[in-house]
Structure formats: structure tokens, C-alpha cells
C-alpha positions as MATLAB code, in Angstrom:
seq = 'XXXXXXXXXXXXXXXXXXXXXXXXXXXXXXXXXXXXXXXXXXXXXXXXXXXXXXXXXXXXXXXXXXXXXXXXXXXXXXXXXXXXXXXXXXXXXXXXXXXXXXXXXXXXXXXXXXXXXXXXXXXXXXXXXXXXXXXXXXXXXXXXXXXXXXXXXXXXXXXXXXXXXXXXXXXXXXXXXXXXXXXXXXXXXXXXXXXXXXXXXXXXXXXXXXXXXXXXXXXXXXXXXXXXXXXXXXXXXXXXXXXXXXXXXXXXXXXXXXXXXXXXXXXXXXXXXXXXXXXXXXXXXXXXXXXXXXXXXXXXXXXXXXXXXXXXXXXXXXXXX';
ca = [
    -111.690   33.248   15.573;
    -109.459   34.930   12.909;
    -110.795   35.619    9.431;
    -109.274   34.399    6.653;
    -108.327   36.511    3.841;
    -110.659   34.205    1.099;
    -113.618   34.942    3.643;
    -112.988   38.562    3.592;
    -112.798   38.682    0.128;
    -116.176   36.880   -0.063;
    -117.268   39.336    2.352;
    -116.339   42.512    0.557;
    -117.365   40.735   -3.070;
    -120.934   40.310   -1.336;
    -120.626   44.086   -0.102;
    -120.082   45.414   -3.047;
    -122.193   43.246   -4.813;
    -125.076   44.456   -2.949;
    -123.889   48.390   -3.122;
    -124.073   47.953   -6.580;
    -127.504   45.973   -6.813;
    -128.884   48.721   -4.570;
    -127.878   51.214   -6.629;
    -129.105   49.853   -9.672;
    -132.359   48.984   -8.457;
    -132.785   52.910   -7.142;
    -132.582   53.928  -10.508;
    -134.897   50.925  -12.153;
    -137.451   52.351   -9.703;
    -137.277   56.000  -10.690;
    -136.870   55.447  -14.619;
    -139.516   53.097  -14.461;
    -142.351   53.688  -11.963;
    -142.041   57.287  -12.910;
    -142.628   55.990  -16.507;
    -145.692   54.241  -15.442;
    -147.075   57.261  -13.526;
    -146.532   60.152  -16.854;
    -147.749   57.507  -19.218;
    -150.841   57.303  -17.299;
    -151.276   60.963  -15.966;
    -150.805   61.284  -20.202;
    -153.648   58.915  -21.056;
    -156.051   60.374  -18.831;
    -158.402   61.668  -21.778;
    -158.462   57.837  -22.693;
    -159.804   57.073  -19.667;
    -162.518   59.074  -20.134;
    -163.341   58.500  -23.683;
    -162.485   54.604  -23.608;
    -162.151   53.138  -20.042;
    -161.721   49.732  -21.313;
    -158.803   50.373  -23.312;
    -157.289   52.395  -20.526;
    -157.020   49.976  -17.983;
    -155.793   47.276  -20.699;
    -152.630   49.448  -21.336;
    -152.414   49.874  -17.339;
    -152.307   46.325  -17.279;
    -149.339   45.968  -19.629;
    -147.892   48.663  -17.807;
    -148.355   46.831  -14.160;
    -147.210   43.227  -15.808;
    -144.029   44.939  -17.220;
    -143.151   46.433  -13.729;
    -144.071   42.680  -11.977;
    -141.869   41.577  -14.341;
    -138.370   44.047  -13.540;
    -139.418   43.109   -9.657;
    -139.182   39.463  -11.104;
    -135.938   40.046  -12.875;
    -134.042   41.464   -9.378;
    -134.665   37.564   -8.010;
    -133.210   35.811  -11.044;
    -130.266   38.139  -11.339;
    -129.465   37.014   -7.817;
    -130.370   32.956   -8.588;
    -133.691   33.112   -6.114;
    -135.625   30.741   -8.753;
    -139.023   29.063   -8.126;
    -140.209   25.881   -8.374;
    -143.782   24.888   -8.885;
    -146.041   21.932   -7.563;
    -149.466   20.616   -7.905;
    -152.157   21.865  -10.394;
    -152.040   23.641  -13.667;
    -153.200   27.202  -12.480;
    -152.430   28.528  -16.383;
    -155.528   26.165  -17.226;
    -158.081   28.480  -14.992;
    -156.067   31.841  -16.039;
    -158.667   33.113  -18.055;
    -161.362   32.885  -15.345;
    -162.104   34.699  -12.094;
    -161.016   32.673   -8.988;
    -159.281   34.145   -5.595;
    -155.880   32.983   -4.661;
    -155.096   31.802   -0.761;
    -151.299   32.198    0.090;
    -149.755   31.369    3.621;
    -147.625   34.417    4.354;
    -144.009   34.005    5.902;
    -142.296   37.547    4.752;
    -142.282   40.307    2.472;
    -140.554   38.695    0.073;
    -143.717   36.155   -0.633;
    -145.198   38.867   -2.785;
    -142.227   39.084   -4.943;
    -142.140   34.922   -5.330;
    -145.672   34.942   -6.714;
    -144.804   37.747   -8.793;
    -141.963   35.881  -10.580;
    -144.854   32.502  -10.886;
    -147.672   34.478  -12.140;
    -145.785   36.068  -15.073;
    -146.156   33.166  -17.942;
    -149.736   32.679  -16.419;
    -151.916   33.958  -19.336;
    -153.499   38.039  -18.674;
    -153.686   37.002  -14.764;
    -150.767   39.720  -13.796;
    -152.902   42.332  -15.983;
    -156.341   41.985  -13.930;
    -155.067   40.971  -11.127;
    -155.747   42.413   -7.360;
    -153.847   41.823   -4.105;
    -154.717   42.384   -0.750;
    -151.729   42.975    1.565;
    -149.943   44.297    4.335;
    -150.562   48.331    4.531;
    -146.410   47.962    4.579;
    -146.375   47.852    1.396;
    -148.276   50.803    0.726;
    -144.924   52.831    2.058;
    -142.695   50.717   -0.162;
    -140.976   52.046   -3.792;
    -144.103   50.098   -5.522;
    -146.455   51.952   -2.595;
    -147.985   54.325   -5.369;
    -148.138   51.811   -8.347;
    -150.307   49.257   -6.229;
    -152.832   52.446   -5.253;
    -152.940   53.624   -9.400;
    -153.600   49.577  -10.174;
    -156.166   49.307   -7.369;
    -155.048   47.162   -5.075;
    -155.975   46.676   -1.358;
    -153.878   47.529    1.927;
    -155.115   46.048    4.894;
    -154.459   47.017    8.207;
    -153.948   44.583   10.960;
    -154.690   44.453   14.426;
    -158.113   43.730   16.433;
    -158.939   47.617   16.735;
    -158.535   48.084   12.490;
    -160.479   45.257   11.708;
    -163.878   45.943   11.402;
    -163.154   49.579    9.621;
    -161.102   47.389    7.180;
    -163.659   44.769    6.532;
    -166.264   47.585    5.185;
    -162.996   49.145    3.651;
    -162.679   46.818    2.039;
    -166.340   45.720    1.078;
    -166.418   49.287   -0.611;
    -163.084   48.833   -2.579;
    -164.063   46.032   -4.049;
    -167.460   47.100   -5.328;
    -165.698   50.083   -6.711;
    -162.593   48.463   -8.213;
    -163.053   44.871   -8.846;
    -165.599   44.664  -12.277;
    -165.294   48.889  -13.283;
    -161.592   47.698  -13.883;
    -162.158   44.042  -15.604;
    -160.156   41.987  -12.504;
    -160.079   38.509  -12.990;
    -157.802   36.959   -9.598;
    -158.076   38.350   -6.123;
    -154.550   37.213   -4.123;
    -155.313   36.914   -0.475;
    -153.260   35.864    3.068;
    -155.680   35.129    5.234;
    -153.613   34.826    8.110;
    -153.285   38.033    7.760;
    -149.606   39.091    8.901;
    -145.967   37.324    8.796;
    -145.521   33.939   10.465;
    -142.715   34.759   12.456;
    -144.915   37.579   14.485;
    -148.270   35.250   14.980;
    -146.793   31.884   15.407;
    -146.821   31.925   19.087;
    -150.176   33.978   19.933;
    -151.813   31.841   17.003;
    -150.400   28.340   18.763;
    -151.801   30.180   22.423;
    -154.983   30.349   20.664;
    -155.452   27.123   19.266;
    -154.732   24.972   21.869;
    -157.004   27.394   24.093;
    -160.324   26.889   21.612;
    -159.081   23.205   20.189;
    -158.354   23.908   17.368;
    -155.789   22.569   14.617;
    -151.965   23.489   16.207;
    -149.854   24.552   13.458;
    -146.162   25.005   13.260;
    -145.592   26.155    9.633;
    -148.703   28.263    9.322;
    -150.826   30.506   11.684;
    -154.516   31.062   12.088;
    -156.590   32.814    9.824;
    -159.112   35.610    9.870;
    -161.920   34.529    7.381;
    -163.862   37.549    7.768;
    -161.770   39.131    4.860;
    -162.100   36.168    2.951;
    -166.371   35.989    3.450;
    -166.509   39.516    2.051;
    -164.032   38.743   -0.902;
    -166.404   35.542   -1.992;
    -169.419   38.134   -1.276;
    -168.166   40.546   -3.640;
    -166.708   38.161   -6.241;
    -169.519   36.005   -6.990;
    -172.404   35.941   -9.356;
    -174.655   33.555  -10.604;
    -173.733   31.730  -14.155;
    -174.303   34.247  -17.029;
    -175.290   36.825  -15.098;
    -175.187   40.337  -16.447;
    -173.301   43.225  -15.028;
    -172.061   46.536  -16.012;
    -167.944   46.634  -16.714;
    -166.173   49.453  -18.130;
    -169.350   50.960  -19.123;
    -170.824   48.523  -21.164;
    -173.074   45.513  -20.584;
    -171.233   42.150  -20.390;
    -171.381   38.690  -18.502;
    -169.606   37.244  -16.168;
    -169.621   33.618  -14.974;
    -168.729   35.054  -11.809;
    -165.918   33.650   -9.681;
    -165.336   29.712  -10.347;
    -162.449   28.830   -8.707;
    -160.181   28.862   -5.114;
    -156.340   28.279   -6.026;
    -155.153   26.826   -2.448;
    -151.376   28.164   -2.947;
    -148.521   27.077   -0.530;
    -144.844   28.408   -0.717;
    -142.094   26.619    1.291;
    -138.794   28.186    1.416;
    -135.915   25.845    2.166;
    -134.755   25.184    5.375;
    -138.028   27.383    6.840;
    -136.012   30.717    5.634;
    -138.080   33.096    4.257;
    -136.852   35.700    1.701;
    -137.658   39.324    2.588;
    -137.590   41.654    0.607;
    -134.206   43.454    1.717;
    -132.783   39.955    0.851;
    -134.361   40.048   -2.592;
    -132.974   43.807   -3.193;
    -129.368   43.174   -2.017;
    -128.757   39.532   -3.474;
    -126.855   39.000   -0.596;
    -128.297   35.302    0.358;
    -126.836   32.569   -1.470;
    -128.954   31.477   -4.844;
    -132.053   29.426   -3.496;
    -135.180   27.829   -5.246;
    -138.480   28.498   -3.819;
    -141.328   26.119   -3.796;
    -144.724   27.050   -4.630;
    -147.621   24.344   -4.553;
    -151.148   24.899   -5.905;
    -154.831   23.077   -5.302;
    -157.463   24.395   -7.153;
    -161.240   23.971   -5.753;
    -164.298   24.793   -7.702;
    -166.048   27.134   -5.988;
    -169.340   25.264   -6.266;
    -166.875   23.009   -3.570;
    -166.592   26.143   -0.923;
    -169.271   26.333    1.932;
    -170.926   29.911    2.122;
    -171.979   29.950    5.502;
    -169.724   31.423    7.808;
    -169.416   28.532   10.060;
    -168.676   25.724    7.503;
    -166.370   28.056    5.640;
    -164.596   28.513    8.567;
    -164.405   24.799    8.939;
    -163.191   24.251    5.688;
    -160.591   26.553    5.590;
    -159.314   24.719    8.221;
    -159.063   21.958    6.706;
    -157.014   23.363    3.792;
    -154.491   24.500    6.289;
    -153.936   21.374    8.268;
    -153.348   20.241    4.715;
    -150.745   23.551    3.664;
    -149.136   22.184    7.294;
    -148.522   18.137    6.405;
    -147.118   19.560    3.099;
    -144.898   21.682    4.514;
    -143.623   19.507    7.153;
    -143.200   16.969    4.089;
    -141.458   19.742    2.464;
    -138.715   20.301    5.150;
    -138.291   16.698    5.994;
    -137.545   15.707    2.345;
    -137.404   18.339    0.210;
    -140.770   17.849   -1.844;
    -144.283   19.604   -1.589;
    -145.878   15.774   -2.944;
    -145.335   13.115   -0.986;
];
């Protein structure tokens, strides 16, 4: 079929549209993560002296670079649109966020969401994808703390006392507040079909938007993360309390038309402007089984749930029916 000269044109516009994006974000990345890095090699003797203060400026530091990721999405019209309950209201306390995971560009979503949400993006931790460890914001995740997991059945018990250990080294000495988890543990498009194998070998739920999760991750994290009402603890070298963590934010993005951003996409601006959907439930804790088997059970329940509001989602265009 012959092209038309108004569809090359849009072809070349979107070219060099995304030549020039590329570009620019290259040297956003080495003005400003190189920035991050000197200030902080710099305030070293800080850390020392005052580790409190330290990782308060780090914090400004990581919420300012969340916040030029954020910026490449609304320069390209990928917007979000959010669903469900007032996370802002719990900002202030600890709680541990569940995410279904679809592509690499779900991390940059929740970055652009999380920005007006109080000091969350400051003391903040995620656990993801050792991917990301090798991406441009590879060495600002390892300075802030954060957790890369490796997937597969022959990494995962090294990663579950991996990550046991990281969080009893990083969580409190560093103030953290919200854990951000996928517990299924990889993309959707790459589990969907051994995940559906599995659950209709073991009955359980069959899910088309979603895929099984691992909640051995998720035991340790509520392990690690929880401490009886007023109960005192040692942070940044003085003696403080912590209520411990109160709250599970059940969070659910839908992409229109089941078409993930990735983060190439969100780099380029080469998709058409879209608006992302992200949903949030938010459980007391108090609400969450500890033992392993109930916990298991109830996290299954929250994900036939994240699957009948999806499948609302695509079929009309809402995440509340």
C-alpha cells in the first residue's frame, strides 16, 4: 500500500521528535544524576556528623530526580488518572505498597502519582526488577537504598535473605516510611501463560490481567516492617518511636486498551498522548493475616479483585464500577 506524503511527514515529525527527546534526556541524565552523585560524595562529612540531616537532603535530592523522570511523561501527554482511596491521607505513616506489574514503564507511572503525596517520594523504598539496576537511574536507586530483586526459581531463596538483610540495614537507619512492592514478581506479558498453566493445575484463581504472586518477598517485607504500637527503636542514631507499619495500599494501574508503556516509549514520546489509570485500596494492617497460609489466601483475594477491576476497566473505561 503506498504511503502518503501527510503520513510520511507524521512519520519523520515523530522521528525527529524522538531524536530530539533522546537527546535531551541524555543530557538531563548526566547534568543531573551526576549532580546528585558530587552533592552527595560532597556531604559525606555530614553524614557522619549528622546522619539524619543527610539522608533528608538525599531525599530532596531523590524527589527532585522522580520528579524530571515525571516531567519526560507529561512533555509527551502520558498523564495519570487516579481512583479509589485518598493515599495522601496515610502519607505520613509507614505502610507497603502492592502494584501489579505490566512493563517498565509502571515504575515511571507511580513516580509521576507519588509526587504531590506528602514526604512519601523522600523515604520511600522500591523493590524491583534487577533491570533496573543497569538502567541511567541504576546508580541513584543503589545511593537511595533501594532493592533489586532477581527472578527466577534458582535466585530466590539467596534473594529472600538478600533481602531480609537489606532491609534491616536500610529501612529505619535511613527514616523509610513506604516500601513499593510487585509481588508477581516480573512483567505480565512473560508470566501470563506459565502463571495461567499453574493455576488451573493447583485450582487456583485464573487470571487474565494479572499473574500469580510470590508472597515469600512480601512475608519478609511485613516481618521487617512491623512493630508493635509505640515501640522504641534506634533511627539515625537516636532513640525514637515508631508505630510501626499501619497500612497495605492495594494499588492497580490499567493502561488503556491493555498497552503498557515501557520505558523506551516513555523516553522517545513516540506513542500517541494516553492517560493512565491508577486505583488504590488501603487495608489496615491490623486487617492482614500473618500466617503464611492465610496471607497467602488473602492476597488472593485482593487479586481476583485487581482482575474484576481491570476487566471493568477495559470493558468501559472505569476502575469503579
Amino acid at each position: 500500500m503506498a504511503v502518503t506524503l501527510e503520513q510520511a511527514q507524521r512519520v519523520g515529525y515523530t522521528c525527529l521528535k524522538a531524536l530530539l527527546r533522546f537527546a535531551f534526556m541524555v543530557a538531563n541524565n548526566v547534568v543531573a544524576i551526576s549532580s546528585y552523585v558530587l552533592y552527595l560524595i560532597v556531604l559525606q562529612p555530614l553524614r557522619i556528623l549528622d546522619s539524619k540531616s543527610f539522608w533528608y537532603i538525599e531525599g530532596v535530592l531523590f524527589k527532585w530526580l522522580l520528579a524530571m523522570v515525571s516531567s519526560w511523561g507529561w512533555w509527551a501527554g502520558y498523564t495519570v488518572m487516579e481512583w479509589g482511596d485518598d493515599v495522601k491521607a496515610v502519607s505520613e505513616d509507614e505502610a507497603m505498597v502492592l502494584v501489579n506489574h505490566q512493563a517498565t514503564g509502571d515504575v515511571c507511572t507511580l513516580m509521576m502519582c507519588l509526587q504531590d503525596k506528602g514526604t512519601v517520594v523522600r523515604q520511600m523504598m522500591w523493590l524491583m526488577d534487577h533491570i533496573f539496576k543497569y538502567t541511567n537511574f541504576g546508580i541513584v536507586s543503589l545511593i537511595h537504598g533501594d532493592f533489586f530483586i532477581r527472578q527466577g526459581r534458582t535466585h530466590r531463596d539467596q534473594q529472600l535473605v538478600l533481602l531480609k538483610e537489606h532491609l534491616e540495614k536500610y529501612y529505619r537507619s535511613r527514616n523509610r516510611k513506604w516500601i513499593v512492592l510487585f509481588p508477581e514478581g516480573g512483567f505480565l506479558r512473560k508470566r501470563r501463560e506459565t502463571s495461567q498453566a499453574f493455576a488451573k493445575k493447583n485450582n487456583l484463581p485464573f487470571l487474565k490481567h494479572l499473574s500469580l504472586f510470590h508472597s515469600n518477598g512480601l512475608e519478609n517485607v511485613l516481618k521487617r516492617m512491623e512493630k508493635k504500637n509505640e515501640s522504641k527503636f534506634y533511627m539515625l542514631g537516636k532513640k525514637s518511636k515508631s508505630k510501626g507499619l499501619q497500612w497495605v495500599i492495594d494499588t492497580t494501574i490499567a493502561y488503556p486498551k491493555a498497552e503498557p508503556i515501557d520505558i523506551q516509549t516513555w523516553i522517545l514520546g513516540y506513542r500517541q498522548p494516553t492517560v493512565t489509570h491508577v486505583h488504590y485500596r488501603i487495608f489496615p494492617v491490623k486487617d492482614v493475616p500473618a500466617e503464611p497460609e492465610a496471607l497467602t489466601n488473602w492476597l488472593y483475594q485482593r487479586f481476583v479483585e485487581k482482575e474484576d477491576l481491570l476487566t471493568h476497566f477495559y470493558e468501559t473505561g472505569r476502575m469503579i464500577p
